[in-house]
XYZ file of C-alpha atoms in Angstrom:
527
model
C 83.006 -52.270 110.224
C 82.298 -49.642 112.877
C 83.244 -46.704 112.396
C 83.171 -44.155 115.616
C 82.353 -40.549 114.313
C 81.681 -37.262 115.754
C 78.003 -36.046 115.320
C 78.870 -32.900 112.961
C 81.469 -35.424 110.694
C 78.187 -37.284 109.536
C 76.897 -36.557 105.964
C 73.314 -36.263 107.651
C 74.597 -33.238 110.141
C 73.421 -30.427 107.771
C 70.042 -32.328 107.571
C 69.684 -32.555 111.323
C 70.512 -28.949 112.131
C 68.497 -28.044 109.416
C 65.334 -29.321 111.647
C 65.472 -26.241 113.542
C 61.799 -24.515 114.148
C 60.418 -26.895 111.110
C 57.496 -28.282 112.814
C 55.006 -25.465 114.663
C 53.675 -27.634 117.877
C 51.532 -25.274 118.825
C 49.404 -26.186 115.032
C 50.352 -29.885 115.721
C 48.631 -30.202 118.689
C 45.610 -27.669 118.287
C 44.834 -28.447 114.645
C 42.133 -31.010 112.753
C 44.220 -33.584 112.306
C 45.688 -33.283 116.320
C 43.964 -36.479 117.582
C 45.061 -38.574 114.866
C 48.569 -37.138 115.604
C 48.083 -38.574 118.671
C 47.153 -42.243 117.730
C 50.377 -41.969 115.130
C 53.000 -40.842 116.892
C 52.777 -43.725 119.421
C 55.365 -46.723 119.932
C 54.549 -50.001 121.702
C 57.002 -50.562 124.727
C 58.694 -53.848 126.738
C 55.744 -55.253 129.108
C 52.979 -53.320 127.019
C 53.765 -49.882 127.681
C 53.953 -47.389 125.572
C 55.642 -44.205 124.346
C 53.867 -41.372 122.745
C 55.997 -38.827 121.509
C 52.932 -36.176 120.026
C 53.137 -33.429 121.743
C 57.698 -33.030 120.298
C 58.463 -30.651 118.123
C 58.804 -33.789 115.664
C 56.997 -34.798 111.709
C 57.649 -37.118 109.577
C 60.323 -35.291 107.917
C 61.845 -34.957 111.138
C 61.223 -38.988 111.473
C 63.118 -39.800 108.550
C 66.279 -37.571 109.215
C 66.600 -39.006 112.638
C 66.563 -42.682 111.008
C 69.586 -41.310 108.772
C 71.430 -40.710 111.717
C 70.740 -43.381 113.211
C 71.948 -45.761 110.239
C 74.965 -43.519 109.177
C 76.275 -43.446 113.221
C 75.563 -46.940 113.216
C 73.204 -46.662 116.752
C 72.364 -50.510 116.492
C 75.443 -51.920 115.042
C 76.894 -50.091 118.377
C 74.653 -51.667 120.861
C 75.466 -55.327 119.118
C 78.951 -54.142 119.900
C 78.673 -53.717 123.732
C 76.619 -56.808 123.517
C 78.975 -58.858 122.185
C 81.705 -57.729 124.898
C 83.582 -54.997 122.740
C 85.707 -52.677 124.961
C 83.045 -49.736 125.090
C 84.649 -47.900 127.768
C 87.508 -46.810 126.267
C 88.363 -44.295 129.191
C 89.051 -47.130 131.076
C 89.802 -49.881 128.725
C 86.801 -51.556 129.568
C 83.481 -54.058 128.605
C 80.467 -52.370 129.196
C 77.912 -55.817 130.570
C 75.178 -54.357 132.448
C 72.653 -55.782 130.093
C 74.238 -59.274 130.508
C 72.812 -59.147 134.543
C 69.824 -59.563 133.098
C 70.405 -61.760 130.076
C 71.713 -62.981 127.098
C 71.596 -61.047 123.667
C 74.522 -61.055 122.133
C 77.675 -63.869 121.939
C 78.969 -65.297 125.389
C 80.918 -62.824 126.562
C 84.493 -64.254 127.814
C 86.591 -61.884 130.369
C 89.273 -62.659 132.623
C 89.313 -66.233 131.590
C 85.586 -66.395 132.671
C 81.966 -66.232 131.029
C 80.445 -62.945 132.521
C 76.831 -64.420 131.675
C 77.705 -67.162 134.088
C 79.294 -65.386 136.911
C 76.682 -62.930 137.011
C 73.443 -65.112 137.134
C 75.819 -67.146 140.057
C 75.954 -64.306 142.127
C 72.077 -63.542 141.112
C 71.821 -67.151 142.367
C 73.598 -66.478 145.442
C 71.500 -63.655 146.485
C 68.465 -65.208 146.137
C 69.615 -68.202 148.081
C 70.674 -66.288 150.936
C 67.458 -64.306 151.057
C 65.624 -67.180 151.106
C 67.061 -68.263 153.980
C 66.915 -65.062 155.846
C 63.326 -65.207 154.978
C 62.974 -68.758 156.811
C 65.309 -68.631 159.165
C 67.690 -70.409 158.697
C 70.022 -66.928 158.975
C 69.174 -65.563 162.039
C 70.962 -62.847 164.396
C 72.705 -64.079 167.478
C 69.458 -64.671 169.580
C 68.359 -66.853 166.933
C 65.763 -64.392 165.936
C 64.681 -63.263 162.480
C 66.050 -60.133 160.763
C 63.334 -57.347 159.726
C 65.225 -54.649 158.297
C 68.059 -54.500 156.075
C 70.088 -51.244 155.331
C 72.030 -50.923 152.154
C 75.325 -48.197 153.182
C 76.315 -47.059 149.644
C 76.604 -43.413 147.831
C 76.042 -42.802 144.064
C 75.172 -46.093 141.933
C 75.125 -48.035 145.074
C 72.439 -46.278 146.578
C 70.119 -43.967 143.604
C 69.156 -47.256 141.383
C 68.522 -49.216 144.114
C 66.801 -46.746 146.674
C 64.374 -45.447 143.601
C 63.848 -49.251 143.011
C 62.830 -50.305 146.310
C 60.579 -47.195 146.937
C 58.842 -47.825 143.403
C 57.910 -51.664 144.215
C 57.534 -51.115 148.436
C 53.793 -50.413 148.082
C 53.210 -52.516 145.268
C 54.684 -55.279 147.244
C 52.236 -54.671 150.693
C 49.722 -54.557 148.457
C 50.520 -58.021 146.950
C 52.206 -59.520 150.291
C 55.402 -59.934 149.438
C 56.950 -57.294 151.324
C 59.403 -59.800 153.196
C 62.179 -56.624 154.963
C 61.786 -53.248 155.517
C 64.639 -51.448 153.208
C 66.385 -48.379 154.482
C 69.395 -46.676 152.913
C 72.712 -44.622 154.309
C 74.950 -42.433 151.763
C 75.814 -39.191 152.827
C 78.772 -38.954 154.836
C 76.698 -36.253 156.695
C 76.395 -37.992 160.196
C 73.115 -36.976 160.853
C 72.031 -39.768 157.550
C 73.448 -42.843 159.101
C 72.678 -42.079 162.731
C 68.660 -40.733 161.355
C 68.666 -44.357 159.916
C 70.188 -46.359 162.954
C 67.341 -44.405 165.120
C 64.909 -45.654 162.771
C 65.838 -49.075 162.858
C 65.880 -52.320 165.147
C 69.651 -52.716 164.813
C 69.655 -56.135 166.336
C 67.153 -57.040 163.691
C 69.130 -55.278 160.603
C 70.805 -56.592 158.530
C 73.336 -53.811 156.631
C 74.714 -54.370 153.264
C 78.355 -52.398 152.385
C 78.374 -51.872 148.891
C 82.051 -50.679 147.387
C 83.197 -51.818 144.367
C 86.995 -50.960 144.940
C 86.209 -51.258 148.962
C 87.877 -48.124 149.318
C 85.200 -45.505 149.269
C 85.901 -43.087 151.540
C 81.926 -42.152 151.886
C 80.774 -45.742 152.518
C 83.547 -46.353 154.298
C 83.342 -43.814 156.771
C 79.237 -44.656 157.556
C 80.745 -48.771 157.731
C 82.424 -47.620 160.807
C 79.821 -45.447 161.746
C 77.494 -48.288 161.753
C 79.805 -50.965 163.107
C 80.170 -48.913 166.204
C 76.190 -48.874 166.931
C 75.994 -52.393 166.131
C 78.917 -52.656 169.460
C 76.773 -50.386 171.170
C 73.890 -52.926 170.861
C 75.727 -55.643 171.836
C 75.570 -57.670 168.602
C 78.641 -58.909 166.922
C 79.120 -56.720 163.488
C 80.124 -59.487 161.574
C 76.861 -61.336 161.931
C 74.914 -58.750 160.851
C 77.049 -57.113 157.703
C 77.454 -58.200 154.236
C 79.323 -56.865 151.186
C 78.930 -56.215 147.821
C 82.183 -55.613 146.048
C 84.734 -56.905 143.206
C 86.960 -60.332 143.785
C 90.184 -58.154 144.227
C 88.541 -55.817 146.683
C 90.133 -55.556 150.542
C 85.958 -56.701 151.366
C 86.025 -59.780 149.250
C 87.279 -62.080 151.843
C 87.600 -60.337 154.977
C 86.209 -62.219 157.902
C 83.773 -59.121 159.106
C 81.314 -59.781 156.703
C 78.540 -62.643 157.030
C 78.601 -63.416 153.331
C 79.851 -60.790 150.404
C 78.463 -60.843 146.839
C 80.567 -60.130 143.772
C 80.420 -57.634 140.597
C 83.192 -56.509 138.140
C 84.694 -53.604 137.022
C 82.280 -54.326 132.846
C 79.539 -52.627 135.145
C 79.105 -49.153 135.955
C 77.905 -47.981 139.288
C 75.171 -46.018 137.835
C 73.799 -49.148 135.524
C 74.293 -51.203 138.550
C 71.074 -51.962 139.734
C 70.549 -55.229 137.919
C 73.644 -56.489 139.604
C 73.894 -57.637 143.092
C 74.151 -53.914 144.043
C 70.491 -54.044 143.048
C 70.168 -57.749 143.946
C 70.251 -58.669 147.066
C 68.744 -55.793 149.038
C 65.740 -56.287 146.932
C 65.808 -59.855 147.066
C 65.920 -59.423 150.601
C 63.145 -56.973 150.836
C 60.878 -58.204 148.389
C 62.071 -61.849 147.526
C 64.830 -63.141 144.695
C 60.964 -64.074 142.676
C 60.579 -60.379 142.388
C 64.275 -59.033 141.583
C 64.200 -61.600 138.655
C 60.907 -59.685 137.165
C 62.452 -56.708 137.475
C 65.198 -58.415 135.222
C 62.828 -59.854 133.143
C 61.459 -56.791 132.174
C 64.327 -54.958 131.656
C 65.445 -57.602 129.362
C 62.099 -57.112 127.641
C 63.236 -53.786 126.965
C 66.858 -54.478 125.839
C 65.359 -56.398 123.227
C 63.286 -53.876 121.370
C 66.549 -51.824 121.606
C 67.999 -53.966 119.016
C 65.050 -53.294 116.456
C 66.826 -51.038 113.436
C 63.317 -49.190 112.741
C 63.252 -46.567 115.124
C 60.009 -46.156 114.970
C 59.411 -49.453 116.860
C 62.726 -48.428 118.648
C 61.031 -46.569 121.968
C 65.093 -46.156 123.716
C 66.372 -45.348 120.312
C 63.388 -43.101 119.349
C 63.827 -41.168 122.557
C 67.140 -40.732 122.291
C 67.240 -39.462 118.911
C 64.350 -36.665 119.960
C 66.517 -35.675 122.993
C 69.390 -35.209 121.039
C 67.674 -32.943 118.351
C 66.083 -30.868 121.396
C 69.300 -30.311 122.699
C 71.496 -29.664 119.706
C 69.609 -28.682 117.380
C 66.588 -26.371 119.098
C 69.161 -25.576 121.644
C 67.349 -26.827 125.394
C 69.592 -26.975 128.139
C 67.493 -28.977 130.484
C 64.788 -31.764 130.626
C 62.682 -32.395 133.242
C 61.378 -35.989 134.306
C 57.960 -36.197 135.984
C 56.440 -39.220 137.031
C 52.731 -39.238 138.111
C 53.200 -41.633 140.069
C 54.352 -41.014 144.059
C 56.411 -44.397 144.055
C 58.553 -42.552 141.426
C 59.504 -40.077 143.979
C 63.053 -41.409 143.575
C 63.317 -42.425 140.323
C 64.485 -38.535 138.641
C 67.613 -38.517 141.245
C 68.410 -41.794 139.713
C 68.039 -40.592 136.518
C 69.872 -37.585 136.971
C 72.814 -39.305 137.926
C 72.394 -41.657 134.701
C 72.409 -39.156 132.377
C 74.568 -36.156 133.504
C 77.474 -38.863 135.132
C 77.033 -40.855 131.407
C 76.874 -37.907 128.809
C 78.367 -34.760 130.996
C 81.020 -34.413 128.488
C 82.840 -32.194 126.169
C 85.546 -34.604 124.938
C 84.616 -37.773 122.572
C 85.602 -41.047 123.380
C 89.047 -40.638 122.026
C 89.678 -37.983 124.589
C 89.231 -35.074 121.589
C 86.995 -31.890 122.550
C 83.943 -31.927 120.614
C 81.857 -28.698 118.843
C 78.803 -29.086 119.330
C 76.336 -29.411 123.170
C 76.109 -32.921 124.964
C 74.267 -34.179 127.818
C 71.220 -32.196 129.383
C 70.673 -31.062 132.687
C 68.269 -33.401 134.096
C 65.332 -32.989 137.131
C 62.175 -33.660 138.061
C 59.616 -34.144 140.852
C 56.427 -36.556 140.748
C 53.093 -35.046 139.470
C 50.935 -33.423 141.229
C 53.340 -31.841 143.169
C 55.776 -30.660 140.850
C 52.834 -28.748 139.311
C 52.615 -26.265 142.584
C 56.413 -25.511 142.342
C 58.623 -25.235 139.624
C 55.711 -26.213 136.584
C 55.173 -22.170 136.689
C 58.470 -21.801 135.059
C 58.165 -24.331 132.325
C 54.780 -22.807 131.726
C 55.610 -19.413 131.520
C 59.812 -18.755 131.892
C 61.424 -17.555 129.245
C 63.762 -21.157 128.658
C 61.968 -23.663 127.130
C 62.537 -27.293 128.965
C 61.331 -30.506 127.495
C 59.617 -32.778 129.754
C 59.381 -36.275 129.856
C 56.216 -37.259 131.767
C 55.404 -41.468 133.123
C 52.138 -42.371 134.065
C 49.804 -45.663 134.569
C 46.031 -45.760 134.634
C 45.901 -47.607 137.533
C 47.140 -46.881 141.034
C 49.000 -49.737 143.331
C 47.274 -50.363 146.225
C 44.257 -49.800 144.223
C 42.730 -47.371 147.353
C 40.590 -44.865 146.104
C 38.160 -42.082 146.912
C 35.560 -40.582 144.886
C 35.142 -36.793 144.975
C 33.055 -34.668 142.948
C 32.403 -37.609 140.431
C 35.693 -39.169 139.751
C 38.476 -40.911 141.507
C 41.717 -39.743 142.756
C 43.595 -41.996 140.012
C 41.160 -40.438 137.391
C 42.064 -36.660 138.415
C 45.828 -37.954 138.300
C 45.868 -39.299 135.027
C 43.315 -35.986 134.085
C 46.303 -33.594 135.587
C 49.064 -34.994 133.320
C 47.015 -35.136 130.380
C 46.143 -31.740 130.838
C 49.574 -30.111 131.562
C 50.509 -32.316 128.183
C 47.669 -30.292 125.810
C 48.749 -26.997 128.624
C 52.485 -27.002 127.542
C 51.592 -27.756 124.043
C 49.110 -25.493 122.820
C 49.337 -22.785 125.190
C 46.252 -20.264 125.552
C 45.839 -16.687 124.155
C 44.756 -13.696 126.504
C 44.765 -10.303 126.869
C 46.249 -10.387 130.116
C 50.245 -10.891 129.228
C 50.148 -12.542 132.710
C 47.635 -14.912 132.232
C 48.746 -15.906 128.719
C 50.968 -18.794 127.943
C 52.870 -19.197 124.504
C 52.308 -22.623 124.218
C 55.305 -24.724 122.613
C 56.742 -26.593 125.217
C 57.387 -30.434 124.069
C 56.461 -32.894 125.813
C 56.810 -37.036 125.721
C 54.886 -39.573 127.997
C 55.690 -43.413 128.943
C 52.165 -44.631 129.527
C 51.438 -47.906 131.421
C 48.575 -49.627 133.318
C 50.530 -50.227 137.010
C 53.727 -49.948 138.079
C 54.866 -53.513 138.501
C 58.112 -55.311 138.622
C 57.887 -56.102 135.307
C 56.977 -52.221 134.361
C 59.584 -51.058 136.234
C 62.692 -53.185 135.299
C 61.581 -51.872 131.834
C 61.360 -48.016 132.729
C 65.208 -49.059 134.174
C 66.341 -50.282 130.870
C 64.782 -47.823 128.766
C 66.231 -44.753 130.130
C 69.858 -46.837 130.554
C 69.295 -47.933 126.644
C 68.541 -44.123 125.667
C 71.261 -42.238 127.469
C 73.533 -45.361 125.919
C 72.114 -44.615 122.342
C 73.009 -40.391 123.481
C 76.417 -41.380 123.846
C 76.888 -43.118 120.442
C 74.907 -40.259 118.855
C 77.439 -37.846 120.122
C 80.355 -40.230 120.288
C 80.780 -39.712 123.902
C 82.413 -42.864 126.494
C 79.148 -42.682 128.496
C 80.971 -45.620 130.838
C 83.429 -43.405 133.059
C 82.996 -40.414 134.987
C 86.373 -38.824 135.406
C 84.578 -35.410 136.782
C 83.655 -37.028 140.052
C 87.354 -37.934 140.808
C 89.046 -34.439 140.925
C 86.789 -33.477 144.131
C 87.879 -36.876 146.142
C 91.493 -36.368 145.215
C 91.015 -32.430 146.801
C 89.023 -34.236 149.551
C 91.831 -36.317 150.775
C 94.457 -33.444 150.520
C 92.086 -31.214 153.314
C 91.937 -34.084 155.426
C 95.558 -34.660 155.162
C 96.056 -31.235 155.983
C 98.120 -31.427 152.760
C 97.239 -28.157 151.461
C 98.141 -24.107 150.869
C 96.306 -21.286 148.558
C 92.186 -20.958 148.705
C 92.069 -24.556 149.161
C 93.592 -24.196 152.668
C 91.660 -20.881 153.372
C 88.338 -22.655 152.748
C 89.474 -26.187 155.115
C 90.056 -23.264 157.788
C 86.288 -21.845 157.158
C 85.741 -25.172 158.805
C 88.379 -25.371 161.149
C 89.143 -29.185 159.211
């Protein structure tokens, strides 16, 4: 029997806040027995990654409380749950299916009269057989001419997973030849996005993907018609060159000004959307439906070792569990996410929007405030470059900010240079393993300015490339852990009622339907 509790209910609580300070990191990580801390505190990953958690503020001790909490709050018993087609979401009323894009793990899950497992490796199916024949030809624009770019118009879910995705793999996929379109996204409502984009871009050789769920947002929406007016301007017929991605009951779903529209369902989230056809078929497009499906087999990879009770062999679970004893327990408002790795450039934005949108909360899924801190603030730049800006704070500023760090040993075009006896792939995976021991241990000296207090946790996701494979299970991993967050602090992690208050004020400026500040501020704008 499930049992939904909130974190300070559990008989473990005490325990848990009771970690507070226990373990010294500085001593961890500078002592004897440091390197074989190292080697311990390391947990095999989907797709043979791994994640090395040494350099936390964790022990043994620590270990075994969190695998309390884990079995009293029934974490895995709660994932079987949402699995098995359990309304999750119960802001919403709602399944929670994301996992089920990219196969089965629990019972077939029956909705609406229809099995979900089905209907979303059809539309998978669909995708890839409309790529394939953009990719020969057989879809061609008006002249009869093959399309070279397609532009996914989308804001939020429909554009972070997918735009971090498609920048991860774009090298990867030159490098290996199976780059088959150039990718470009629109989201901002800002003219200057769409119309930067339409300047970059061949429009009679574009193909442009709307992607609205309801079909009503005002955002994607508004840069549709933005778009559909340059396509005009080009003299190309819109409705050859635009598809959607939207629900069945959608105003999109079977209007005539689309070339072909692709389906998802209200059981998926738009920020756990990538594995859908919001995901789908712009990357099917750009890189081939053969390549989409090993994103999806990796993420399924990793939704399987999310079902493993030990969390010690539980990397999502694990990670989770540390995150939530950094932030309730020690107290740290904020953790930072830095890939070494320049195709990640996109991949914190996307995460930001996972976590904060999922776990920004101070109610509990019945709607009931809670007493105790939730989700982090989340950010994050790729290494090197974060380290000339903001690493002087988490150096040396007086808030301490866990990181989480992702690196591979081996680059993705595999171009190199050697410089004063090493390559530039060595000195990048020398940087991050020195700002790990940095942040750690700290360093003594007489000079307060030059000394550093050490402390600073730190955990690292280590693989040897970033492949499709590698990065469908980096997707699932940090989906699985801000899931297992949720449970921990019996949050709905599935809606995001704090993004609807500003589109509801939104619509009253443009309607001119306002009085108070909100009417002084339209007139700053003259709106």
């Amino acid at each position: 029997m499930i049992s939904w509790k909130n974190l300070d209910t559990l008989a473990v609580y005490k325990k848990f806040m009771a970690l507070k300070g226990k373990v010294n990191l500085v001593e961890a990580m500078s002592g004897e027995e440091a390197a074989e801390r190292v080697a311990k505190y390391s947990v095999p990953m989907a797709c043979g990654m791994k994640y090395n958690f040494a350099a936390k503020a964790v022990d043994d001790d620590s270990l075994a409380v969190f695998a309390e909490l884990a079995k009293e709050q029934q974490l895995i018993e709660k994932y079987k749950e949402l699995l098995d087609g359990a309304v999750i979401n119960t802001g919403e009323k709602r399944l929670v299916l994301h996992q089920l894009c990219r196969g089965q793990l629990g019972k077939d899950v029956i909705a609406d009269g229809v099995n979900k497992r089905e209907f979303y490796y059809g539309q998978q199916q669909k995708a890839a057989e409309f790529a394939n024949k953009v990719h020969t030809g057989q879809i061609t624009n008006a002249a009869g001419e093959k399309f070279t770019t397609v532009v996914q118009i989308g804001i939020g879910g429909s554009d972070l997973g997918p735009r971090a995705l498609y920048i991860a793999l774009e090298n990867w996929a030159k490098q290996n030849d199976t780059l088959k379109m150039e990718a470009r996204f629109i989201s901002n409502v800002d003219p200057d996005d769409a119309a930067a984009v339409l300047k970059s871009v061949d429009i009679p050789h574009s193909l442009f993907i709307v992607v609205s769920k309801s079909g009503t947002t005002l955002e994607t929406l508004t840069n549709e018609s933005f778009v559909r007016d340059a396509l005009r301007d080009a003299g190309v017929d819109p409705s050859r060159h635009m598809l959607a991605v939207t629900s069945e009951t959608s105003p999109l779903a079977t209007s005539t000004e689309y070339l072909e529209a692709f389906f998802m369902d209200d059981y998926i989230g738009g920020r756990y959307s990538s594995s859908s056809c919001v995901g789908g078929v712009i990357l099917s497009l750009a890189f081939g439906p053969e390549i989409f499906a090993r994103i999806l087999n990796g993420a399924h990879e990793a939704d399987k070792t999310a079902l493993n009770p030990d969390i010690c062999q539980n990397p999502a679970l694990l990670d989770a569990l540390i995150g939530a004893y950094e932030r309730g327990v020690e107290g740290y408002g904020c953790t930072a996410v830095l890939p070494y790795s320049q195709a990640l450039s996109r991949f914190p934005a996307h995460l930001q929007q996972l976590d904060m949108e999922s776990n920004g909360k101070s109610v509990n899924r019945f709607g009931e405030p809670v007493d105790y801190v939730t989700g982090p603030v989340i950010f994050g730049e790729p290494g090197t470059n974060g380290q000339h800006s903001f690493y002087q704070l988490l150096h040396q500023g007086t808030n301490i900010i866990p990181m989480q760090f992702i690196g591979f040993k081996d680059s993705q075009f595999g171009m190199d240079v050697d410089i004063q006896g090493s390559t530039s792939q060595k000195k990048l995976c020398a940087n991050v393993v020195a700002q790990i021991m940095a942040f750690a241990c700290g360093k003594e000296d007489e000079n307060p300015n030059k000394a550093f207090a050490g402390g600073r946790p730190s955990s690292i996701i280590i693989a040897d490339q970033l492949t499709p494979e590698a990065l469908g299970a980096l997707l699932a991993h940090f989906e699985n852990k801000v899931m297992f967050q949720g449970f921990i602090w019996n949050l709905n992690s599935f809606d995001q009622e704090g993004v609807q208050l500003g589109k509801l004020l939104a619509k009253r400026v443009l309607a001119h339907e306002t009085d108070g500040a909100l009417k002084a501020y339209a007139d700053l704008f003259e709106i």
